[in-house]
mmCIF file with all atom_site columns, C-alpha atoms and ligand atoms in Angstrom:
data_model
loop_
_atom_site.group_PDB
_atom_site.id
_atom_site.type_symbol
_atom_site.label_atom_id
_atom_site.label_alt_id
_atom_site.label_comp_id
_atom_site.label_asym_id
_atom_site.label_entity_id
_atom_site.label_seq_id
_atom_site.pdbx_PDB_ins_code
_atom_site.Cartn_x
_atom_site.Cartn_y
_atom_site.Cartn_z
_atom_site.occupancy
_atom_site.B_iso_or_equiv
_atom_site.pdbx_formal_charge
_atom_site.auth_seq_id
_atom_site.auth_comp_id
_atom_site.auth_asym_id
_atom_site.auth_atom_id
_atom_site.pdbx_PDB_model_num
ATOM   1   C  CA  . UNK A 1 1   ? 108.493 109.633 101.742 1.00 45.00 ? 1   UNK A CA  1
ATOM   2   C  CA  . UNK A 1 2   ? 109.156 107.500 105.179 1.00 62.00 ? 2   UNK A CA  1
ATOM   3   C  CA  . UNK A 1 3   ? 107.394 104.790 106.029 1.00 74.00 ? 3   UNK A CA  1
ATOM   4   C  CA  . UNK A 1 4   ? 105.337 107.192 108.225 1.00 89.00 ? 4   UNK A CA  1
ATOM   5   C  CA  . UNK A 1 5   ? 104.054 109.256 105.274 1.00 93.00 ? 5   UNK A CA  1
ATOM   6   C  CA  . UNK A 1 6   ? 100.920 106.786 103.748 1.00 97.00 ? 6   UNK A CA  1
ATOM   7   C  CA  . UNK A 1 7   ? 98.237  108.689 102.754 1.00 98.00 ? 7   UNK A CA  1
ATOM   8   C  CA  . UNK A 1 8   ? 94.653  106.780 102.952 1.00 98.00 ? 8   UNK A CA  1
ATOM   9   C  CA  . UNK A 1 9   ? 91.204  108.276 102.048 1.00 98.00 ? 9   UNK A CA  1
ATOM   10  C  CA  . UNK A 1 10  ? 88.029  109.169 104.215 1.00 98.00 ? 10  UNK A CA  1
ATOM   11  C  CA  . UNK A 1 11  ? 84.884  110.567 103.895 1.00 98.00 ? 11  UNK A CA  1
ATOM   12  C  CA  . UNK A 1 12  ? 81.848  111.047 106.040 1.00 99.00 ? 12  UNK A CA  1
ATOM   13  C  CA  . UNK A 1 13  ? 78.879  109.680 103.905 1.00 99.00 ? 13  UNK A CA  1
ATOM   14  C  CA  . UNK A 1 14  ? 75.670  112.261 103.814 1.00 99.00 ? 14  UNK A CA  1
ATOM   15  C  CA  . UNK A 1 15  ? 74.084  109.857 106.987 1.00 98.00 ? 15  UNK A CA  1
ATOM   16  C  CA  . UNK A 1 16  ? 77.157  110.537 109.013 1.00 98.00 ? 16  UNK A CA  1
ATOM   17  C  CA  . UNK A 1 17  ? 77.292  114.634 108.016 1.00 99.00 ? 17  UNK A CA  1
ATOM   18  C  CA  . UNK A 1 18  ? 73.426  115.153 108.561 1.00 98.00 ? 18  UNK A CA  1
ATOM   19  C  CA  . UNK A 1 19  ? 73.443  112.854 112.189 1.00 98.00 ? 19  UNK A CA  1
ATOM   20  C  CA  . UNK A 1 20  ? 76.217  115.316 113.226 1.00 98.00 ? 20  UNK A CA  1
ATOM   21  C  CA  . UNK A 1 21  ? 79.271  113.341 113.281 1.00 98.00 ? 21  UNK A CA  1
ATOM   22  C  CA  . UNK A 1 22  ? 82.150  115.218 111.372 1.00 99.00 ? 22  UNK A CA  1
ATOM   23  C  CA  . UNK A 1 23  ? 83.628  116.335 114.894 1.00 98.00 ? 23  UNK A CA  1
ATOM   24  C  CA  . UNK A 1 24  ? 83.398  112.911 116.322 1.00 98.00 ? 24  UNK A CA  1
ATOM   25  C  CA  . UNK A 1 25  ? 84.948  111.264 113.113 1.00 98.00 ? 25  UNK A CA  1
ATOM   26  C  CA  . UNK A 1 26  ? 87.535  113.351 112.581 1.00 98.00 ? 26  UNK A CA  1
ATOM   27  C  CA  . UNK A 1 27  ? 88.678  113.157 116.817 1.00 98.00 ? 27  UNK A CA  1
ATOM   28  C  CA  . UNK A 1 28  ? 89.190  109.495 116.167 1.00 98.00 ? 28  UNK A CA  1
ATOM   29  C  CA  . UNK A 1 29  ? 91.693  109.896 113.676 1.00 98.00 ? 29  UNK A CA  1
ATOM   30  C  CA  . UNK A 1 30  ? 93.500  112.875 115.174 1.00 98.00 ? 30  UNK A CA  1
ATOM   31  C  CA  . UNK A 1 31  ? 93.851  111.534 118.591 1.00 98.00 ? 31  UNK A CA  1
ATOM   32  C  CA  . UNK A 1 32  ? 95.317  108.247 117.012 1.00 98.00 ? 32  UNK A CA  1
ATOM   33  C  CA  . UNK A 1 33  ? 98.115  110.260 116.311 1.00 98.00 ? 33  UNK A CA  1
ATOM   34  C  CA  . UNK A 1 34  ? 97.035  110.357 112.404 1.00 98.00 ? 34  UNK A CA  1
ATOM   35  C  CA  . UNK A 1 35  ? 97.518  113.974 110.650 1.00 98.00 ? 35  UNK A CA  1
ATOM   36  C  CA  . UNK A 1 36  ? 95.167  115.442 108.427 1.00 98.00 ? 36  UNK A CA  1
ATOM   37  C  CA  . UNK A 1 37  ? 96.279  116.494 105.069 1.00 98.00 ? 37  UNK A CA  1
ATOM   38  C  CA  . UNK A 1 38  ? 93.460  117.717 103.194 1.00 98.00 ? 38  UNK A CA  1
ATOM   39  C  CA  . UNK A 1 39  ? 89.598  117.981 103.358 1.00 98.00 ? 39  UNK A CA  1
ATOM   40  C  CA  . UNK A 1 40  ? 86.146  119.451 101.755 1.00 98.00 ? 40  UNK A CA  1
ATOM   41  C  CA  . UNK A 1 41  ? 83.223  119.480 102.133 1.00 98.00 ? 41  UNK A CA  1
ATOM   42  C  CA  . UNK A 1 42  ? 80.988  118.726 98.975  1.00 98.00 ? 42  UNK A CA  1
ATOM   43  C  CA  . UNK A 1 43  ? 78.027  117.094 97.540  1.00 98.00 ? 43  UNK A CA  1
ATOM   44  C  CA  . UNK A 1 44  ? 79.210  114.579 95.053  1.00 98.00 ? 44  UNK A CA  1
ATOM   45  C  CA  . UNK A 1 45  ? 77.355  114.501 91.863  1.00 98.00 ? 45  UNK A CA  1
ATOM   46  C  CA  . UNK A 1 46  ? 76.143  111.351 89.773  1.00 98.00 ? 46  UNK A CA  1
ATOM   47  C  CA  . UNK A 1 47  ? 79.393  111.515 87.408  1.00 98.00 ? 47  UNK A CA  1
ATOM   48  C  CA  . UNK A 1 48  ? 81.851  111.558 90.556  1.00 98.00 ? 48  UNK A CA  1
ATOM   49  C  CA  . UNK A 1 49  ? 79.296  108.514 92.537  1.00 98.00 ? 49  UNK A CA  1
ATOM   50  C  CA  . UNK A 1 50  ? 79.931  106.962 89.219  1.00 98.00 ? 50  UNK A CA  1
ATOM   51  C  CA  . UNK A 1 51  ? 83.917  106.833 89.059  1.00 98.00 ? 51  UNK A CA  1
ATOM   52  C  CA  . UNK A 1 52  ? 84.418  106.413 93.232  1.00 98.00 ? 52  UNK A CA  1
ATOM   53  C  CA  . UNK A 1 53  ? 81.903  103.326 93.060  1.00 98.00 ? 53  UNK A CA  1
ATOM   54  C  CA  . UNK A 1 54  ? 82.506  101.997 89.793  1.00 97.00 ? 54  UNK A CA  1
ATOM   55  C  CA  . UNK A 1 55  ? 83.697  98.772  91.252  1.00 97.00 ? 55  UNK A CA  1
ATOM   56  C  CA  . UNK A 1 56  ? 80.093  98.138  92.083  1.00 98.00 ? 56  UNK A CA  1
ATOM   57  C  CA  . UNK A 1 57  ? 78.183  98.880  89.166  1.00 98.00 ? 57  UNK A CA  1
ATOM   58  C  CA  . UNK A 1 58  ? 76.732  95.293  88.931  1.00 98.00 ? 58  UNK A CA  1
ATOM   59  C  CA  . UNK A 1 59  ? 75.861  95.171  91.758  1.00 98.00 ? 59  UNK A CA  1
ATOM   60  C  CA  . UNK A 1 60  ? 71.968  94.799  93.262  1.00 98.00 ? 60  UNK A CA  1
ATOM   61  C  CA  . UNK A 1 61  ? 72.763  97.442  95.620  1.00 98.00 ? 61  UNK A CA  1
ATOM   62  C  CA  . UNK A 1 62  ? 74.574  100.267 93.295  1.00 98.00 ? 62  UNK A CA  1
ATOM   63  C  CA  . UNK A 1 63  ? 71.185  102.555 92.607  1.00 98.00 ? 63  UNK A CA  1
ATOM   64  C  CA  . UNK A 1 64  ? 70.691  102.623 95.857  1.00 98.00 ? 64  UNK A CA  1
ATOM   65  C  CA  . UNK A 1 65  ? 74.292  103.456 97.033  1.00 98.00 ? 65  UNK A CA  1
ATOM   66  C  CA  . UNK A 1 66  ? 74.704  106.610 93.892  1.00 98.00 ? 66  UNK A CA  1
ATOM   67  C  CA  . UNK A 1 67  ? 70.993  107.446 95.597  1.00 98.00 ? 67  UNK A CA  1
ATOM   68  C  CA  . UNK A 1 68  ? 72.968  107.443 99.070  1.00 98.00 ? 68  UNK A CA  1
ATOM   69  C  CA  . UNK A 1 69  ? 75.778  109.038 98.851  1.00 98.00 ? 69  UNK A CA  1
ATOM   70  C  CA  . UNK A 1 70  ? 74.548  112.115 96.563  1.00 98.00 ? 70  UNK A CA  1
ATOM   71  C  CA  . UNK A 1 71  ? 71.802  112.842 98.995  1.00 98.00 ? 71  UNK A CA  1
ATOM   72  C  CA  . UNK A 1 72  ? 73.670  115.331 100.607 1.00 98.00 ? 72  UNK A CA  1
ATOM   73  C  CA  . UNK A 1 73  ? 76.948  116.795 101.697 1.00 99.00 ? 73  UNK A CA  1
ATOM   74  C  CA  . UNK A 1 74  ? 79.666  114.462 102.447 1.00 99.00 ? 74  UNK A CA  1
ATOM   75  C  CA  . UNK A 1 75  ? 83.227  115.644 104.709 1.00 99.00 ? 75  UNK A CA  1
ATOM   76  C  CA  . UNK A 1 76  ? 86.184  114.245 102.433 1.00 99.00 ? 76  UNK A CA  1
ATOM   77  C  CA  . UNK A 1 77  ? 89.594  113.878 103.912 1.00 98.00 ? 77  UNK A CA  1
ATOM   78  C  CA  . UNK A 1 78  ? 93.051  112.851 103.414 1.00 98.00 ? 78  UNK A CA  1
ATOM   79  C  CA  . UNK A 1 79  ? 95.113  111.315 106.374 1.00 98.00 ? 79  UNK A CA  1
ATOM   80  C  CA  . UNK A 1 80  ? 98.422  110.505 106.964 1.00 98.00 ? 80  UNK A CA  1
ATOM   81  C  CA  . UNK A 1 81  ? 100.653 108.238 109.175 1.00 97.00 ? 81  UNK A CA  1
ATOM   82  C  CA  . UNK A 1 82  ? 102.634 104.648 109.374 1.00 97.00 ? 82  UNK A CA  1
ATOM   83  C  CA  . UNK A 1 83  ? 99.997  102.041 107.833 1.00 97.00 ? 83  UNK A CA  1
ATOM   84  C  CA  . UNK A 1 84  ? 97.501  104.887 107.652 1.00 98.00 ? 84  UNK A CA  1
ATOM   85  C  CA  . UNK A 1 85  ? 95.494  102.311 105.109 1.00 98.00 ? 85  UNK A CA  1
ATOM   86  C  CA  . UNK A 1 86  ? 95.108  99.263  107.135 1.00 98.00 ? 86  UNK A CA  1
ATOM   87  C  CA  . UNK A 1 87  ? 94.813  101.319 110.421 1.00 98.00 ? 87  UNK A CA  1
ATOM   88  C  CA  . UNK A 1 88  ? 92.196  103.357 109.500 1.00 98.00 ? 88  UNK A CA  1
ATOM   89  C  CA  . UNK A 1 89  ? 90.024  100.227 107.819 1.00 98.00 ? 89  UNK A CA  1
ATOM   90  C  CA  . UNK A 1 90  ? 90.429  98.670  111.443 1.00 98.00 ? 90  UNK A CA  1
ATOM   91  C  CA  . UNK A 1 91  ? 88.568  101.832 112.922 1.00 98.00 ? 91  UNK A CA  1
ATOM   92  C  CA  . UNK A 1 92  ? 85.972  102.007 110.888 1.00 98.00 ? 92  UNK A CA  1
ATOM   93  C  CA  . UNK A 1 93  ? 84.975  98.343  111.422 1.00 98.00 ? 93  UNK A CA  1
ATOM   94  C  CA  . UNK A 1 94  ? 82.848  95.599  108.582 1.00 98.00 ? 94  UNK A CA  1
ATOM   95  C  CA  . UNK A 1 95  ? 80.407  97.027  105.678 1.00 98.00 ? 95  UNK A CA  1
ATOM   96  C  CA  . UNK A 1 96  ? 77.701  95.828  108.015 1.00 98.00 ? 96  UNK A CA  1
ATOM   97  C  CA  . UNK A 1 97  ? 77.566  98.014  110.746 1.00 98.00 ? 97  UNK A CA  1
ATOM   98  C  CA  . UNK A 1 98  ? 75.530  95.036  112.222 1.00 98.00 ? 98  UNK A CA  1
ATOM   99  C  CA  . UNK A 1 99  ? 78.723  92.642  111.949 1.00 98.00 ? 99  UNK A CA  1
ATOM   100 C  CA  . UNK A 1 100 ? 81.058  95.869  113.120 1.00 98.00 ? 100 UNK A CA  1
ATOM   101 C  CA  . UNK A 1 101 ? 82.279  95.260  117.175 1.00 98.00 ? 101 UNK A CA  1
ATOM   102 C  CA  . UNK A 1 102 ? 81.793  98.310  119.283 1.00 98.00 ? 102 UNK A CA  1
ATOM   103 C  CA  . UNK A 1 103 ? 84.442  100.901 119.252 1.00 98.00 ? 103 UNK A CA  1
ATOM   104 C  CA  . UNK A 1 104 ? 84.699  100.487 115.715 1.00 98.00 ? 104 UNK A CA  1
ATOM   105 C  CA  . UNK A 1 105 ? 82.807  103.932 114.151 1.00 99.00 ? 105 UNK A CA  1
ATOM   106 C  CA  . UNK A 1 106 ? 80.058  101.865 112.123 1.00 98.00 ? 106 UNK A CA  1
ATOM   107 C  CA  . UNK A 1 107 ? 79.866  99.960  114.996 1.00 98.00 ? 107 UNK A CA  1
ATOM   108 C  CA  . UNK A 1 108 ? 79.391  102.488 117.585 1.00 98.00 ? 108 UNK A CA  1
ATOM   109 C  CA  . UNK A 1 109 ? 77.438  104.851 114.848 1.00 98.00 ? 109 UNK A CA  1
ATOM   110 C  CA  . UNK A 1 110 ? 75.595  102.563 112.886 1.00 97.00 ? 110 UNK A CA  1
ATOM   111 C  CA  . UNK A 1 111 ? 72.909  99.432  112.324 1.00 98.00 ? 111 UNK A CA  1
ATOM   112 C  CA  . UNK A 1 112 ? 72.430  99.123  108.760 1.00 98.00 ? 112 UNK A CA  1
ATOM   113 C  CA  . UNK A 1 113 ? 74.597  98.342  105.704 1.00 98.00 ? 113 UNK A CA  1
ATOM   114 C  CA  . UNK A 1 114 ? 72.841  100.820 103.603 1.00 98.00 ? 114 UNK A CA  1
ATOM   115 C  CA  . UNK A 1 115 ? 73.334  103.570 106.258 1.00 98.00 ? 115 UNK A CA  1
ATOM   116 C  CA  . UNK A 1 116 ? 76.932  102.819 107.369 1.00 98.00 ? 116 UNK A CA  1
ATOM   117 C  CA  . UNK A 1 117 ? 78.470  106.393 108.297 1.00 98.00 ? 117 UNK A CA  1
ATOM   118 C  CA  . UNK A 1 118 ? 81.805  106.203 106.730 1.00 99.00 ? 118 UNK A CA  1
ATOM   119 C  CA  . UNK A 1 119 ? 83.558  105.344 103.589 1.00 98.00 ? 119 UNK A CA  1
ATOM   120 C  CA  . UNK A 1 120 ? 87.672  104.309 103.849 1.00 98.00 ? 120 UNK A CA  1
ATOM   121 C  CA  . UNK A 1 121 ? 89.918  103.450 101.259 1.00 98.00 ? 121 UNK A CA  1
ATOM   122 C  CA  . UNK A 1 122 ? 90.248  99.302  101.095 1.00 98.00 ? 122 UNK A CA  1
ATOM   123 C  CA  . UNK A 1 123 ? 93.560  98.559  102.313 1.00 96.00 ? 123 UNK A CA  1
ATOM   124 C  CA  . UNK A 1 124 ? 92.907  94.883  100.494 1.00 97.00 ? 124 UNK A CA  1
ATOM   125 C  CA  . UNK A 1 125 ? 92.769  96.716  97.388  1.00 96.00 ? 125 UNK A CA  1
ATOM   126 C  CA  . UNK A 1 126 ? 96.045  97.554  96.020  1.00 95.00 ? 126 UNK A CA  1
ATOM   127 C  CA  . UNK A 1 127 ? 96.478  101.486 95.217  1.00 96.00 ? 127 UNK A CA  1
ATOM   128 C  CA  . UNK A 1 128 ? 92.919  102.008 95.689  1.00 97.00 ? 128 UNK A CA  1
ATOM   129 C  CA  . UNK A 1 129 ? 93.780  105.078 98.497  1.00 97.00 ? 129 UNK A CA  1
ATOM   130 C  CA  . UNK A 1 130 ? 96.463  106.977 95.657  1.00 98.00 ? 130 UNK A CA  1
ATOM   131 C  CA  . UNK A 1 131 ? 93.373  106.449 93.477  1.00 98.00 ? 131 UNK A CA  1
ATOM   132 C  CA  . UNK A 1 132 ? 90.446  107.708 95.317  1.00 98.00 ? 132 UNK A CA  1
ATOM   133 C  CA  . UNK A 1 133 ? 92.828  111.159 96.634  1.00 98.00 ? 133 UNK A CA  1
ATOM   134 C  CA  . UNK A 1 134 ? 93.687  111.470 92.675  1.00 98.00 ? 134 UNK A CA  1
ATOM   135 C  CA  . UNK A 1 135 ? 89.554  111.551 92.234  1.00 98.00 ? 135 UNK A CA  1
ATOM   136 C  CA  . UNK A 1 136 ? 88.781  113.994 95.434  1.00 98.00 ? 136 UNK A CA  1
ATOM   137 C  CA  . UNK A 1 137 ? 91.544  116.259 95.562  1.00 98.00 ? 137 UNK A CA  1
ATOM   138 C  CA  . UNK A 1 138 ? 93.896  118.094 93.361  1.00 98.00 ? 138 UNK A CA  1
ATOM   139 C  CA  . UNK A 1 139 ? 97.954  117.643 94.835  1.00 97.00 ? 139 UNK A CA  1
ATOM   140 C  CA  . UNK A 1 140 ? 97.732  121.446 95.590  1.00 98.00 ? 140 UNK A CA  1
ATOM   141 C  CA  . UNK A 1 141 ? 95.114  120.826 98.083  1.00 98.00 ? 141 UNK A CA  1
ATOM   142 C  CA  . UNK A 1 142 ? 97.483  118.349 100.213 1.00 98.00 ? 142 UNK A CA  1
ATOM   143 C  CA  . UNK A 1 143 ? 98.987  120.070 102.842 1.00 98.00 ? 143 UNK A CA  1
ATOM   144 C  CA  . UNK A 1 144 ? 102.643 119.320 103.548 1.00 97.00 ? 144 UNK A CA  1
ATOM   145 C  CA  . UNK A 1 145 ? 103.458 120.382 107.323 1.00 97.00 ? 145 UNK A CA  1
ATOM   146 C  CA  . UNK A 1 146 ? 104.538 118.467 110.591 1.00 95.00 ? 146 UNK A CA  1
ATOM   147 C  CA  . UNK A 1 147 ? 102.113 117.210 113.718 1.00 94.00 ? 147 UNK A CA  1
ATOM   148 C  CA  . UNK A 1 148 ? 103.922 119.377 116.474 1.00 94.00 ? 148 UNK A CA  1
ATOM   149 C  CA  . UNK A 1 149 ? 104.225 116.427 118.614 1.00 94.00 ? 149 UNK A CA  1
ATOM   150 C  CA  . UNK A 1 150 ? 105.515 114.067 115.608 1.00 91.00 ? 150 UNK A CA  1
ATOM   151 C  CA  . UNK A 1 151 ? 108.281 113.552 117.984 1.00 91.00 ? 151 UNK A CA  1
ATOM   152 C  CA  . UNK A 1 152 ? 106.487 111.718 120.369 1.00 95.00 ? 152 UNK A CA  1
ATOM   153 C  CA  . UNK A 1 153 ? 104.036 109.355 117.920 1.00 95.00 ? 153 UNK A CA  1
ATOM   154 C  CA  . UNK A 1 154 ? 107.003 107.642 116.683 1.00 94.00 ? 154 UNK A CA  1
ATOM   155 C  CA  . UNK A 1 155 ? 110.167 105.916 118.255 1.00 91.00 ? 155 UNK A CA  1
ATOM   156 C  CA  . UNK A 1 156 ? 113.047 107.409 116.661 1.00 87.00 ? 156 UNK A CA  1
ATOM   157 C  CA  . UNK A 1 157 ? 111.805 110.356 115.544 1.00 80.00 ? 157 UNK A CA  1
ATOM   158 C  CA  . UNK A 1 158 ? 114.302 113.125 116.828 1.00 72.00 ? 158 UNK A CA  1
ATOM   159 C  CA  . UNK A 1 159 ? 113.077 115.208 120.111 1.00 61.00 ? 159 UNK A CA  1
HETATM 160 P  P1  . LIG B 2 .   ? 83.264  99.210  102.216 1.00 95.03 ? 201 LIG B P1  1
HETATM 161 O  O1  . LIG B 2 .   ? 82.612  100.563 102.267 1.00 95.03 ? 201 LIG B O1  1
HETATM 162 O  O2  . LIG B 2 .   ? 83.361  98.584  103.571 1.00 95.03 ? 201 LIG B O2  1
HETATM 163 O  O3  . LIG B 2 .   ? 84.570  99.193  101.469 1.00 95.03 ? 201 LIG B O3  1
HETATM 164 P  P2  . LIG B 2 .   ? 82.127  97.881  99.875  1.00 95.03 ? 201 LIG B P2  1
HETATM 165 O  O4  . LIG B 2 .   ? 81.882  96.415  99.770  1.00 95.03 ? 201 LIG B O4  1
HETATM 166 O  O5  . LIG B 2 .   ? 83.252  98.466  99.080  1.00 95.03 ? 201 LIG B O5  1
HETATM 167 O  O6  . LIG B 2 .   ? 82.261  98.239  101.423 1.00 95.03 ? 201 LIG B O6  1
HETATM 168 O  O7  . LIG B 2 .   ? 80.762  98.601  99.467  1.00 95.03 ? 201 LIG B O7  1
HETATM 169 C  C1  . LIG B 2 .   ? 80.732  99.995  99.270  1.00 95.03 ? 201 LIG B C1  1
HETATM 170 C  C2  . LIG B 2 .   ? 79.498  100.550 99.934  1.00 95.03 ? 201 LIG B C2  1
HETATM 171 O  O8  . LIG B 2 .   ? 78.335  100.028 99.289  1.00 95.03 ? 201 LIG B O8  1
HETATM 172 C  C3  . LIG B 2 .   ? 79.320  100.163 101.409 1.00 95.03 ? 201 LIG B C3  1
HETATM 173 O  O9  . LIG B 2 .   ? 80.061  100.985 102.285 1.00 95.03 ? 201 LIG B O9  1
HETATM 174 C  C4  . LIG B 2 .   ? 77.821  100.332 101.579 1.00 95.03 ? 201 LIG B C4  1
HETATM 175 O  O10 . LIG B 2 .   ? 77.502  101.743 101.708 1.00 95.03 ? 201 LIG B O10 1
HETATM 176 C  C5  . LIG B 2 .   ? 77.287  99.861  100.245 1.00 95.03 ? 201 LIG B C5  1
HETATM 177 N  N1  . LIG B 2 .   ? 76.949  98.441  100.267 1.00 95.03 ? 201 LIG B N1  1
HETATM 178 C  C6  . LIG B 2 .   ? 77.796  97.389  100.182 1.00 95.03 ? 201 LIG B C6  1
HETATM 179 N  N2  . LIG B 2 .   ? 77.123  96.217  100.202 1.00 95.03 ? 201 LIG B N2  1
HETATM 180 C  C7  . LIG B 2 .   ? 75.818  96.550  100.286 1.00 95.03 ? 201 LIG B C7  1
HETATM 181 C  C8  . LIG B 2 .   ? 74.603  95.775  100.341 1.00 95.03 ? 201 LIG B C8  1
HETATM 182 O  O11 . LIG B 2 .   ? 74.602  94.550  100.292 1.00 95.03 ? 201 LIG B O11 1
HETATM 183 N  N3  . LIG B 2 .   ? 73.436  96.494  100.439 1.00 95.03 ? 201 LIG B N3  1
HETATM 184 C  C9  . LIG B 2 .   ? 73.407  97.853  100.463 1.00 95.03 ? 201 LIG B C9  1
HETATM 185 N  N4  . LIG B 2 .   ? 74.512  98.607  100.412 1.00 95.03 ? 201 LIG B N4  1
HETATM 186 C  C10 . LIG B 2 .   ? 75.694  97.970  100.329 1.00 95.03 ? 201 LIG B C10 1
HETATM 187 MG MG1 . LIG B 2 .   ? 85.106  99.319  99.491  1.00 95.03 ? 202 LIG B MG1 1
#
């Protein structure tokens, strides 16, 4: 793997699918020169809320959040590219929508931390992107193929 080939995951939580923002989501990350890898589109039971969130299960809030993001379909995606982690974190903004600046996605999509758009793999937390593709996709449903104008995201990269 080069240092071009992190892999960080995405989704678009059941708010984001049902206000009709898959297209404008997913335009962010492609025109930042990011490539797609892998995506579904699925309604994640209680079990699966269980294991993705599990980090918050003392938490006030967790009910609320398994209520959340089962509600309805949710767009789940794998992309790739140098410091896809950190670099995709910095798009979608804070937790708080509220606290998010604008051109951030929660903070051009959202107001409220319960209703914040977008989930992203914590680049603070080590490993926590290998872990969350392990519980979304299978390795068969990464796709392995080149961004046709590769040559031009990256300095170095051979024309
Ligand atoms: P993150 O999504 O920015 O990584 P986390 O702290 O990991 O934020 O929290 C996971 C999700 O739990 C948030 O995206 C949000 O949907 C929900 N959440 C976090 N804190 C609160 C809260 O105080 N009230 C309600 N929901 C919360
Ligand atoms: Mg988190």
């Amino acid at each position: 793997m080069s240092h071009h080939d992190e892999r960080t995951f995405v989704m678009v939580k059941p708010d984001g699918v049902q206000r009709g923002l898959i297209g404008e989501i997913v335009s962010r990350f492609e025109e930042r020169g990011l490539k797609l890898v892998a995506g579904k589109f699925i309604q994640i039971d209680r079990e699966l809320a269980h294991e993705h969130y599990g980090e918050h299960e003392d938490k006030p809030f967790f009910d609320d959040l398994v209520e959340f993001i089962t509600a309805g379909p949710v767009f789940a995606m794998v992309w790739e590219g140098a410091d896809a982690t950190r670099q995709v974190r910095s798009m979608v903004g804070e937790t708080d929508p509220a606290e998010s600046a604008p051109g951030t996605i929660r903070g051009d999509f959202g107001l409220d931390l319960g209703r914040n758009v977008i989930h992203a793999s914590d680049h603070e937390d080590e490993g926590a992107n290998e872990r969350e593709i392990d519980l979304f996709f299978e390795e068969d449903e990464l796709l392995d193929y080149e961004r046709i104008d590769a040559a031009w995201l990256y300095e170095g990269e051979d024309h």
